């Protein structure tokens, strides 16, 4: 494994550990979902990083395809709770119903569970960017005086925007690139890890803002 991979795993571990240390029953449900998702993603990434090297030909894509389903639903729930607009909330609710159906059809009838599912990443990532941008716009145009430095939801949304805005164009055409331009894959994987490090570092900071978040939503 490269040094960058270790840094990425360390940033993910920091987010998972910080979130669990700050976890309280009094936390709002949207933060509980994000926090509880972190250890699961960490375990999947550790397994992919270490066991894929130990076992030749080990296919970790089934785990990643399942992670995508959970991840995009958790993000949808997160933004549904913090976005004010009722019609946006209804759209997110519809997304949360239809996305698992789309995931099932795409994973088992269009692709295979053992293949990278670019459709899932494109659809889920695009909608997640939209939810995050709507929340940031809502926050920045609010008449209330909000301190962004202590608003954990803002930093989570920012991390999501940075990661998915950079990775949706690439991961959406991953299957095309790996067949036609395999030499480019390694270069793009560096960018994938860097944006992951940025996102999970921002998540870690967001979890450290827990006290302010509880006061805001209590």
PDB file of C-alpha atoms in Angstrom:
ATOM      1  CA  UNK A   1       0.000   0.000   0.000  1.00  0.00           C
ATOM      2  CA  UNK A   2       1.087   3.557  -0.652  1.00  0.00           C
ATOM      3  CA  UNK A   3       1.677   6.143   2.055  1.00  0.00           C
ATOM      4  CA  UNK A   4      -1.361   8.027   0.752  1.00  0.00           C
ATOM      5  CA  UNK A   5      -3.529   4.979   1.425  1.00  0.00           C
ATOM      6  CA  UNK A   6      -2.349   4.882   5.045  1.00  0.00           C
ATOM      7  CA  UNK A   7      -3.099   8.604   5.383  1.00  0.00           C
ATOM      8  CA  UNK A   8      -6.568   8.016   3.948  1.00  0.00           C
ATOM      9  CA  UNK A   9      -7.255   5.156   6.372  1.00  0.00           C
ATOM     10  CA  UNK A  10      -5.948   7.301   9.240  1.00  0.00           C
ATOM     11  CA  UNK A  11      -8.302  10.160   8.325  1.00  0.00           C
ATOM     12  CA  UNK A  12     -11.235   7.748   8.122  1.00  0.00           C
ATOM     13  CA  UNK A  13     -10.252   6.169  11.441  1.00  0.00           C
ATOM     14  CA  UNK A  14     -10.023   9.629  13.028  1.00  0.00           C
ATOM     15  CA  UNK A  15     -13.548  10.442  11.850  1.00  0.00           C
ATOM     16  CA  UNK A  16     -14.905   7.095  13.083  1.00  0.00           C
ATOM     17  CA  UNK A  17     -13.204   7.272  16.490  1.00  0.00           C
ATOM     18  CA  UNK A  18     -14.018  10.946  17.052  1.00  0.00           C
ATOM     19  CA  UNK A  19     -17.638  10.366  16.132  1.00  0.00           C
ATOM     20  CA  UNK A  20     -17.984   7.420  18.524  1.00  0.00           C
ATOM     21  CA  UNK A  21     -16.269   9.312  21.350  1.00  0.00           C
ATOM     22  CA  UNK A  22     -18.658  12.231  20.862  1.00  0.00           C
ATOM     23  CA  UNK A  23     -21.722  10.013  20.414  1.00  0.00           C
ATOM     24  CA  UNK A  24     -24.510  10.735  22.862  1.00  0.00           C
ATOM     25  CA  UNK A  25     -28.191   9.773  23.035  1.00  0.00           C
ATOM     26  CA  UNK A  26     -29.008  13.485  22.902  1.00  0.00           C
ATOM     27  CA  UNK A  27     -27.432  13.877  19.468  1.00  0.00           C
ATOM     28  CA  UNK A  28     -29.912  14.633  16.652  1.00  0.00           C
ATOM     29  CA  UNK A  29     -30.742  11.606  14.518  1.00  0.00           C
ATOM     30  CA  UNK A  30     -29.110  12.974  11.384  1.00  0.00           C
ATOM     31  CA  UNK A  31     -25.730  13.072  13.125  1.00  0.00           C
ATOM     32  CA  UNK A  32     -26.191   9.644  14.687  1.00  0.00           C
ATOM     33  CA  UNK A  33     -26.594   8.161  11.220  1.00  0.00           C
ATOM     34  CA  UNK A  34     -23.380   9.746   9.927  1.00  0.00           C
ATOM     35  CA  UNK A  35     -21.413   8.760  13.031  1.00  0.00           C
ATOM     36  CA  UNK A  36     -22.585   5.129  13.044  1.00  0.00           C
ATOM     37  CA  UNK A  37     -21.816   4.801   9.344  1.00  0.00           C
ATOM     38  CA  UNK A  38     -18.139   5.736   9.815  1.00  0.00           C
ATOM     39  CA  UNK A  39     -16.966   2.519  11.593  1.00  0.00           C
ATOM     40  CA  UNK A  40     -18.703   0.399   8.959  1.00  0.00           C
ATOM     41  CA  UNK A  41     -16.963   2.231   6.108  1.00  0.00           C
ATOM     42  CA  UNK A  42     -13.671   1.989   8.002  1.00  0.00           C
ATOM     43  CA  UNK A  43     -13.977  -1.796   8.319  1.00  0.00           C
ATOM     44  CA  UNK A  44     -14.798  -2.147   4.627  1.00  0.00           C
ATOM     45  CA  UNK A  45     -11.836   0.030   3.623  1.00  0.00           C
ATOM     46  CA  UNK A  46      -9.429  -1.804   5.931  1.00  0.00           C
ATOM     47  CA  UNK A  47     -10.596  -5.097   4.468  1.00  0.00           C
ATOM     48  CA  UNK A  48     -10.187  -3.794   0.922  1.00  0.00           C
ATOM     49  CA  UNK A  49      -6.749  -2.333   1.620  1.00  0.00           C
ATOM     50  CA  UNK A  50      -5.213  -5.298   3.420  1.00  0.00           C
ATOM     51  CA  UNK A  51      -7.037  -8.468   2.369  1.00  0.00           C
ATOM     52  CA  UNK A  52      -7.055  -7.599  -1.327  1.00  0.00           C
ATOM     53  CA  UNK A  53      -3.252  -7.599  -1.190  1.00  0.00           C
ATOM     54  CA  UNK A  54      -3.138 -10.845   0.784  1.00  0.00           C
ATOM     55  CA  UNK A  55      -5.628 -12.775  -1.330  1.00  0.00           C
ATOM     56  CA  UNK A  56      -4.897 -12.660  -5.037  1.00  0.00           C
ATOM     57  CA  UNK A  57      -7.931 -11.809  -7.109  1.00  0.00           C
ATOM     58  CA  UNK A  58     -10.035 -10.878  -4.088  1.00  0.00           C
ATOM     59  CA  UNK A  59     -13.065  -8.949  -5.312  1.00  0.00           C
ATOM     60  CA  UNK A  60     -14.158  -6.250  -2.869  1.00  0.00           C
ATOM     61  CA  UNK A  61     -16.687  -4.634  -5.195  1.00  0.00           C
ATOM     62  CA  UNK A  62     -19.726  -6.358  -3.595  1.00  0.00           C
ATOM     63  CA  UNK A  63     -18.864  -4.623  -0.315  1.00  0.00           C
ATOM     64  CA  UNK A  64     -18.444  -1.281  -2.077  1.00  0.00           C
ATOM     65  CA  UNK A  65     -21.777  -1.638  -3.876  1.00  0.00           C
ATOM     66  CA  UNK A  66     -23.501  -2.259  -0.546  1.00  0.00           C
ATOM     67  CA  UNK A  67     -21.657   0.699   1.004  1.00  0.00           C
ATOM     68  CA  UNK A  68     -22.983   2.955  -1.761  1.00  0.00           C
ATOM     69  CA  UNK A  69     -26.580   2.000  -0.963  1.00  0.00           C
ATOM     70  CA  UNK A  70     -26.154   2.653   2.760  1.00  0.00           C
ATOM     71  CA  UNK A  71     -24.073   5.787   2.280  1.00  0.00           C
ATOM     72  CA  UNK A  72     -26.438   7.600  -0.070  1.00  0.00           C
ATOM     73  CA  UNK A  73     -29.477   6.748   2.058  1.00  0.00           C
ATOM     74  CA  UNK A  74     -27.736   8.004   5.211  1.00  0.00           C
ATOM     75  CA  UNK A  75     -26.765  11.242   3.444  1.00  0.00           C
ATOM     76  CA  UNK A  76     -30.332  11.658   2.189  1.00  0.00           C
ATOM     77  CA  UNK A  77     -31.667  11.210   5.728  1.00  0.00           C
ATOM     78  CA  UNK A  78     -29.064  13.677   7.008  1.00  0.00           C
ATOM     79  CA  UNK A  79     -30.096  16.439   4.613  1.00  0.00           C
ATOM     80  CA  UNK A  80     -33.802  15.705   4.960  1.00  0.00           C
ATOM     81  CA  UNK A  81     -33.515  16.551   8.653  1.00  0.00           C
ATOM     82  CA  UNK A  82     -31.606  19.820   8.218  1.00  0.00           C
ATOM     83  CA  UNK A  83     -33.123  21.287   5.037  1.00  0.00           C
ATOM     84  CA  UNK A  84     -36.036  23.596   5.817  1.00  0.00           C
ATOM     85  CA  UNK A  85     -37.936  23.509   2.502  1.00  0.00           C
ATOM     86  CA  UNK A  86     -40.876  21.118   2.756  1.00  0.00           C
ATOM     87  CA  UNK A  87     -40.970  20.344  -0.959  1.00  0.00           C
ATOM     88  CA  UNK A  88     -37.267  19.495  -0.937  1.00  0.00           C
ATOM     89  CA  UNK A  89     -37.935  17.205   2.029  1.00  0.00           C
ATOM     90  CA  UNK A  90     -40.653  15.462  -0.014  1.00  0.00           C
ATOM     91  CA  UNK A  91     -38.281  15.025  -2.957  1.00  0.00           C
ATOM     92  CA  UNK A  92     -35.682  13.496  -0.631  1.00  0.00           C
ATOM     93  CA  UNK A  93     -38.335  11.163   0.795  1.00  0.00           C
ATOM     94  CA  UNK A  94     -39.189   9.994  -2.735  1.00  0.00           C
ATOM     95  CA  UNK A  95     -35.476   9.512  -3.428  1.00  0.00           C
ATOM     96  CA  UNK A  96     -35.125   7.365  -0.298  1.00  0.00           C
ATOM     97  CA  UNK A  97     -37.942   5.110  -1.554  1.00  0.00           C
ATOM     98  CA  UNK A  98     -36.885   4.854  -5.198  1.00  0.00           C
ATOM     99  CA  UNK A  99     -33.113   4.696  -4.787  1.00  0.00           C
ATOM    100  CA  UNK A 100     -33.061   1.196  -3.186  1.00  0.00           C
ATOM    101  CA  UNK A 101     -35.285  -0.025  -6.050  1.00  0.00           C
ATOM    102  CA  UNK A 102     -32.918   1.530  -8.589  1.00  0.00           C
ATOM    103  CA  UNK A 103     -29.961   0.031  -6.706  1.00  0.00           C
ATOM    104  CA  UNK A 104     -31.463  -3.455  -6.825  1.00  0.00           C
ATOM    105  CA  UNK A 105     -32.302  -3.283 -10.532  1.00  0.00           C
ATOM    106  CA  UNK A 106     -28.935  -1.776 -11.419  1.00  0.00           C
ATOM    107  CA  UNK A 107     -26.852  -4.161  -9.294  1.00  0.00           C
ATOM    108  CA  UNK A 108     -28.586  -7.406 -10.213  1.00  0.00           C
ATOM    109  CA  UNK A 109     -29.974  -6.808 -13.715  1.00  0.00           C
ATOM    110  CA  UNK A 110     -27.735  -4.202 -15.397  1.00  0.00           C
ATOM    111  CA  UNK A 111     -24.383  -4.812 -13.716  1.00  0.00           C
ATOM    112  CA  UNK A 112     -23.318  -7.616 -11.407  1.00  0.00           C
ATOM    113  CA  UNK A 113     -22.765  -7.328  -7.673  1.00  0.00           C
ATOM    114  CA  UNK A 114     -19.098  -8.121  -8.400  1.00  0.00           C
ATOM    115  CA  UNK A 115     -18.739  -5.178 -10.833  1.00  0.00           C
ATOM    116  CA  UNK A 116     -18.296  -1.467 -10.192  1.00  0.00           C
ATOM    117  CA  UNK A 117     -21.738   0.107 -10.491  1.00  0.00           C
ATOM    118  CA  UNK A 118     -21.172   3.495 -12.089  1.00  0.00           C
ATOM    119  CA  UNK A 119     -24.926   4.155 -12.398  1.00  0.00           C
ATOM    120  CA  UNK A 120     -25.397   3.999  -8.636  1.00  0.00           C
ATOM    121  CA  UNK A 121     -22.478   6.334  -7.996  1.00  0.00           C
ATOM    122  CA  UNK A 122     -23.617   8.808 -10.667  1.00  0.00           C
ATOM    123  CA  UNK A 123     -27.214   8.992  -9.469  1.00  0.00           C
ATOM    124  CA  UNK A 124     -26.532   8.869  -5.739  1.00  0.00           C
ATOM    125  CA  UNK A 125     -23.556  11.216  -5.909  1.00  0.00           C
ATOM    126  CA  UNK A 126     -25.358  13.786  -8.064  1.00  0.00           C
ATOM    127  CA  UNK A 127     -28.398  13.941  -5.797  1.00  0.00           C
ATOM    128  CA  UNK A 128     -26.184  14.105  -2.699  1.00  0.00           C
ATOM    129  CA  UNK A 129     -24.322  17.112  -4.162  1.00  0.00           C
ATOM    130  CA  UNK A 130     -27.671  18.790  -4.824  1.00  0.00           C
ATOM    131  CA  UNK A 131     -28.869  18.206  -1.241  1.00  0.00           C
ATOM    132  CA  UNK A 132     -25.584  19.571   0.125  1.00  0.00           C
ATOM    133  CA  UNK A 133     -25.672  22.682  -2.085  1.00  0.00           C
ATOM    134  CA  UNK A 134     -29.281  23.391  -1.103  1.00  0.00           C
ATOM    135  CA  UNK A 135     -28.379  23.162   2.578  1.00  0.00           C
ATOM    136  CA  UNK A 136     -25.335  25.429   2.194  1.00  0.00           C
ATOM    137  CA  UNK A 137     -27.416  27.983   0.280  1.00  0.00           C
ATOM    138  CA  UNK A 138     -30.072  27.799   3.007  1.00  0.00           C
ATOM    139  CA  UNK A 139     -27.430  28.305   5.675  1.00  0.00           C
ATOM    140  CA  UNK A 140     -25.627  31.171   3.953  1.00  0.00           C
ATOM    141  CA  UNK A 141     -28.849  33.057   3.160  1.00  0.00           C
ATOM    142  CA  UNK A 142     -30.400  32.562   6.592  1.00  0.00           C
ATOM    143  CA  UNK A 143     -31.384  35.691   8.493  1.00  0.00           C
ATOM    144  CA  UNK A 144     -30.001  34.050  11.615  1.00  0.00           C
ATOM    145  CA  UNK A 145     -26.395  34.763  12.527  1.00  0.00           C
ATOM    146  CA  UNK A 146     -24.779  31.330  12.148  1.00  0.00           C
ATOM    147  CA  UNK A 147     -21.133  30.772  13.042  1.00  0.00           C
ATOM    148  CA  UNK A 148     -19.867  28.455  10.303  1.00  0.00           C
ATOM    149  CA  UNK A 149     -16.763  27.574  12.307  1.00  0.00           C
ATOM    150  CA  UNK A 150     -18.941  25.852  14.903  1.00  0.00           C
ATOM    151  CA  UNK A 151     -21.658  24.461  12.606  1.00  0.00           C
ATOM    152  CA  UNK A 152     -20.871  20.779  12.189  1.00  0.00           C
ATOM    153  CA  UNK A 153     -23.526  20.209   9.536  1.00  0.00           C
ATOM    154  CA  UNK A 154     -21.895  22.827   7.319  1.00  0.00           C
ATOM    155  CA  UNK A 155     -18.509  21.080   7.431  1.00  0.00           C
ATOM    156  CA  UNK A 156     -20.081  17.710   6.676  1.00  0.00           C
ATOM    157  CA  UNK A 157     -21.920  19.237   3.720  1.00  0.00           C
ATOM    158  CA  UNK A 158     -18.738  20.951   2.529  1.00  0.00           C
ATOM    159  CA  UNK A 159     -16.786  17.699   2.705  1.00  0.00           C
ATOM    160  CA  UNK A 160     -19.499  15.931   0.714  1.00  0.00           C
ATOM    161  CA  UNK A 161     -19.505  18.670  -1.942  1.00  0.00           C
ATOM    162  CA  UNK A 162     -15.717  18.563  -2.329  1.00  0.00           C
ATOM    163  CA  UNK A 163     -15.534  14.780  -2.583  1.00  0.00           C
ATOM    164  CA  UNK A 164     -18.494  14.048  -4.829  1.00  0.00           C
ATOM    165  CA  UNK A 165     -18.020  17.055  -7.106  1.00  0.00           C
ATOM    166  CA  UNK A 166     -14.515  15.802  -7.851  1.00  0.00           C
ATOM    167  CA  UNK A 167     -15.319  12.093  -8.026  1.00  0.00           C
ATOM    168  CA  UNK A 168     -18.723  11.810  -9.737  1.00  0.00           C
ATOM    169  CA  UNK A 169     -17.298  12.691 -13.193  1.00  0.00           C
ATOM    170  CA  UNK A 170     -14.448  10.187 -12.788  1.00  0.00           C
ATOM    171  CA  UNK A 171     -16.173   7.288 -11.034  1.00  0.00           C
ATOM    172  CA  UNK A 172     -19.153   7.633 -13.365  1.00  0.00           C
ATOM    173  CA  UNK A 173     -16.957   6.657 -16.325  1.00  0.00           C
ATOM    174  CA  UNK A 174     -14.653   4.302 -14.387  1.00  0.00           C
ATOM    175  CA  UNK A 175     -15.748   1.220 -16.329  1.00  0.00           C
ATOM    176  CA  UNK A 176     -15.044   2.995 -19.628  1.00  0.00           C
ATOM    177  CA  UNK A 177     -11.624   4.182 -18.465  1.00  0.00           C
ATOM    178  CA  UNK A 178     -10.484   0.839 -17.109  1.00  0.00           C
ATOM    179  CA  UNK A 179     -11.184  -0.780 -20.495  1.00  0.00           C
ATOM    180  CA  UNK A 180      -9.921   1.970 -22.785  1.00  0.00           C
ATOM    181  CA  UNK A 181      -7.439   3.997 -20.699  1.00  0.00           C
ATOM    182  CA  UNK A 182      -6.209   1.767 -17.858  1.00  0.00           C
ATOM    183  CA  UNK A 183      -3.015   3.824 -17.461  1.00  0.00           C
ATOM    184  CA  UNK A 184      -5.105   6.790 -16.273  1.00  0.00           C
ATOM    185  CA  UNK A 185      -6.725   4.872 -13.441  1.00  0.00           C
ATOM    186  CA  UNK A 186      -3.760   5.123 -11.063  1.00  0.00           C
ATOM    187  CA  UNK A 187      -3.569   8.906 -11.516  1.00  0.00           C
ATOM    188  CA  UNK A 188      -7.267   9.286 -10.772  1.00  0.00           C
ATOM    189  CA  UNK A 189      -7.008   7.009  -7.728  1.00  0.00           C
ATOM    190  CA  UNK A 190      -4.579   9.479  -6.170  1.00  0.00           C
ATOM    191  CA  UNK A 191      -7.217  12.191  -6.538  1.00  0.00           C
ATOM    192  CA  UNK A 192      -9.812   9.839  -5.072  1.00  0.00           C
ATOM    193  CA  UNK A 193      -7.748   9.300  -1.949  1.00  0.00           C
ATOM    194  CA  UNK A 194      -6.883  12.999  -1.556  1.00  0.00           C
ATOM    195  CA  UNK A 195     -10.536  14.075  -1.740  1.00  0.00           C
ATOM    196  CA  UNK A 196     -11.458  11.272   0.660  1.00  0.00           C
ATOM    197  CA  UNK A 197      -8.844  12.557   3.117  1.00  0.00           C
ATOM    198  CA  UNK A 198     -10.269  16.071   2.845  1.00  0.00           C
ATOM    199  CA  UNK A 199     -13.843  14.884   3.348  1.00  0.00           C
ATOM    200  CA  UNK A 200     -13.164  12.709   6.387  1.00  0.00           C
ATOM    201  CA  UNK A 201     -10.931  15.376   7.928  1.00  0.00           C
ATOM    202  CA  UNK A 202     -13.863  17.786   7.663  1.00  0.00           C
ATOM    203  CA  UNK A 203     -16.145  15.125   9.172  1.00  0.00           C
ATOM    204  CA  UNK A 204     -13.753  14.837  12.113  1.00  0.00           C
ATOM    205  CA  UNK A 205     -13.891  18.575  12.668  1.00  0.00           C
ATOM    206  CA  UNK A 206     -17.679  18.482  12.392  1.00  0.00           C
ATOM    207  CA  UNK A 207     -17.938  15.851  15.131  1.00  0.00           C
ATOM    208  CA  UNK A 208     -15.775  18.027  17.375  1.00  0.00           C
ATOM    209  CA  UNK A 209     -18.459  20.738  17.050  1.00  0.00           C
ATOM    210  CA  UNK A 210     -20.975  18.449  18.754  1.00  0.00           C
ATOM    211  CA  UNK A 211     -21.843  20.699  21.716  1.00  0.00           C
ATOM    212  CA  UNK A 212     -22.816  23.607  19.505  1.00  0.00           C
ATOM    213  CA  UNK A 213     -24.886  21.300  17.305  1.00  0.00           C
ATOM    214  CA  UNK A 214     -26.815  19.896  20.282  1.00  0.00           C
ATOM    215  CA  UNK A 215     -27.666  23.385  21.538  1.00  0.00           C
ATOM    216  CA  UNK A 216     -28.829  24.416  18.080  1.00  0.00           C
ATOM    217  CA  UNK A 217     -31.156  21.447  17.597  1.00  0.00           C
ATOM    218  CA  UNK A 218     -32.311  20.801  21.149  1.00  0.00           C
TER     219      UNK A 218
END
